[in-house]
GROMACS .gro file of C-alpha atoms in nm:
model
   70
    1MET     CA    1  10.881  13.133 -11.879
    2GLY     CA    2  10.854  13.007 -11.517
    3SER     CA    3  10.699  12.683 -11.417
    4ASP     CA    4  10.346  12.655 -11.287
    5GLU     CA    5  10.486  12.594 -10.940
    6ASP     CA    6  10.683  12.922 -10.952
    7ARG     CA    7  10.372  13.106 -11.060
    8ILE     CA    8  10.169  12.952 -10.778
    9VAL     CA    9  10.437  13.045 -10.523
   10ALA     CA   10  10.442  13.401 -10.657
   11LEU     CA   11  10.062  13.425 -10.636
   12GLU     CA   12  10.058  13.284 -10.283
   13THR     CA   13  10.325  13.532 -10.179
   14ALA     CA   14  10.133  13.821 -10.331
   15LEU     CA   15   9.815  13.702 -10.161
   16ALA     CA   16   9.989  13.680  -9.822
   17HIS     CA   17  10.115  14.038  -9.859
   18ALA     CA   18   9.770  14.157  -9.967
   19GLU     CA   19   9.606  13.987  -9.668
   20ALA     CA   20   9.857  14.153  -9.433
   21GLU     CA   21   9.787  14.493  -9.586
   22ILE     CA   22   9.411  14.439  -9.557
   23ALA     CA   23   9.452  14.348  -9.189
   24ASP     CA   24   9.658  14.664  -9.130
   25ILE     CA   25   9.400  14.879  -9.306
   26ALA     CA   26   9.117  14.720  -9.107
   27GLU     CA   27   9.299  14.789  -8.779
   28THR     CA   28   9.362  15.149  -8.882
   29ALA     CA   29   8.994  15.189  -8.970
   30ARG     CA   30   8.892  15.049  -8.629
   31ALA     CA   31   9.128  15.290  -8.453
   32HIS     CA   32   8.998  15.583  -8.654
   33TRP     CA   33   8.638  15.485  -8.581
   34ALA     CA   34   8.712  15.474  -8.207
   35GLU     CA   35   8.872  15.819  -8.226
   36ILE     CA   36   8.576  15.957  -8.422
   37GLU     CA   37   8.336  15.823  -8.159
   38ALA     CA   38   8.543  15.981  -7.880
   39LEU     CA   39   8.550  16.314  -8.064
   40LYS     CA   40   8.174  16.301  -8.122
   41ALA     CA   41   8.124  16.245  -7.749
   42GLU     CA   42   8.352  16.539  -7.667
   43ILE     CA   43   8.167  16.763  -7.913
   44GLY     CA   44   7.840  16.662  -7.747
   45LYS     CA   45   7.978  16.757  -7.404
   46LEU     CA   46   8.107  17.090  -7.534
   47THR     CA   47   7.777  17.164  -7.705
   48ARG     CA   48   7.581  17.095  -7.387
   49SER     CA   49   7.824  17.308  -7.187
   50MET     CA   50   7.791  17.594  -7.435
   51GLU     CA   51   7.413  17.570  -7.430
   52ALA     CA   52   7.414  17.580  -7.049
   53MET     CA   53   7.639  17.887  -7.050
   54LEU     CA   54   7.411  18.060  -7.300
   55GLU     CA   55   7.107  17.983  -7.087
   56GLU     CA   56   7.281  18.126  -6.779
   57GLN     CA   57   7.375  18.436  -6.975
   58GLY     CA   58   7.009  18.511  -7.035
   59ASP     CA   59   6.938  18.842  -7.208
   60ALA     CA   60   7.299  18.962  -7.214
   61PRO     CA   61   7.406  19.108  -7.548
   62PRO     CA   62   7.620  18.888  -7.769
   63ALA     CA   63   7.993  18.908  -7.704
   64ASP     CA   64   8.059  19.056  -8.049
   65ALA     CA   65   7.790  19.328  -8.019
   66LYS     CA   66   7.916  19.685  -8.042
   67PRO     CA   67   7.871  19.899  -7.731
   68PRO     CA   68   7.585  20.152  -7.743
   69HIS     CA   69   7.821  20.451  -7.786
   70TYR     CA   70   7.924  20.338  -8.137
   0.00000   0.00000   0.00000
């Protein structure tokens, strides 16, 4: 069985690796959050653009509507 000092060194090493992994995960989460926010902003722009196009279209039939001769 190892000495108490060996066990402490092993625990400190494991803790250091765990802290590094936690820091990496936190950075990844921050990056993902920033990307999600950017995508939400882009979706908002596209939604507003689509709504504006639909308003301009007015009473035009939907694009997938069958022509009257069907």
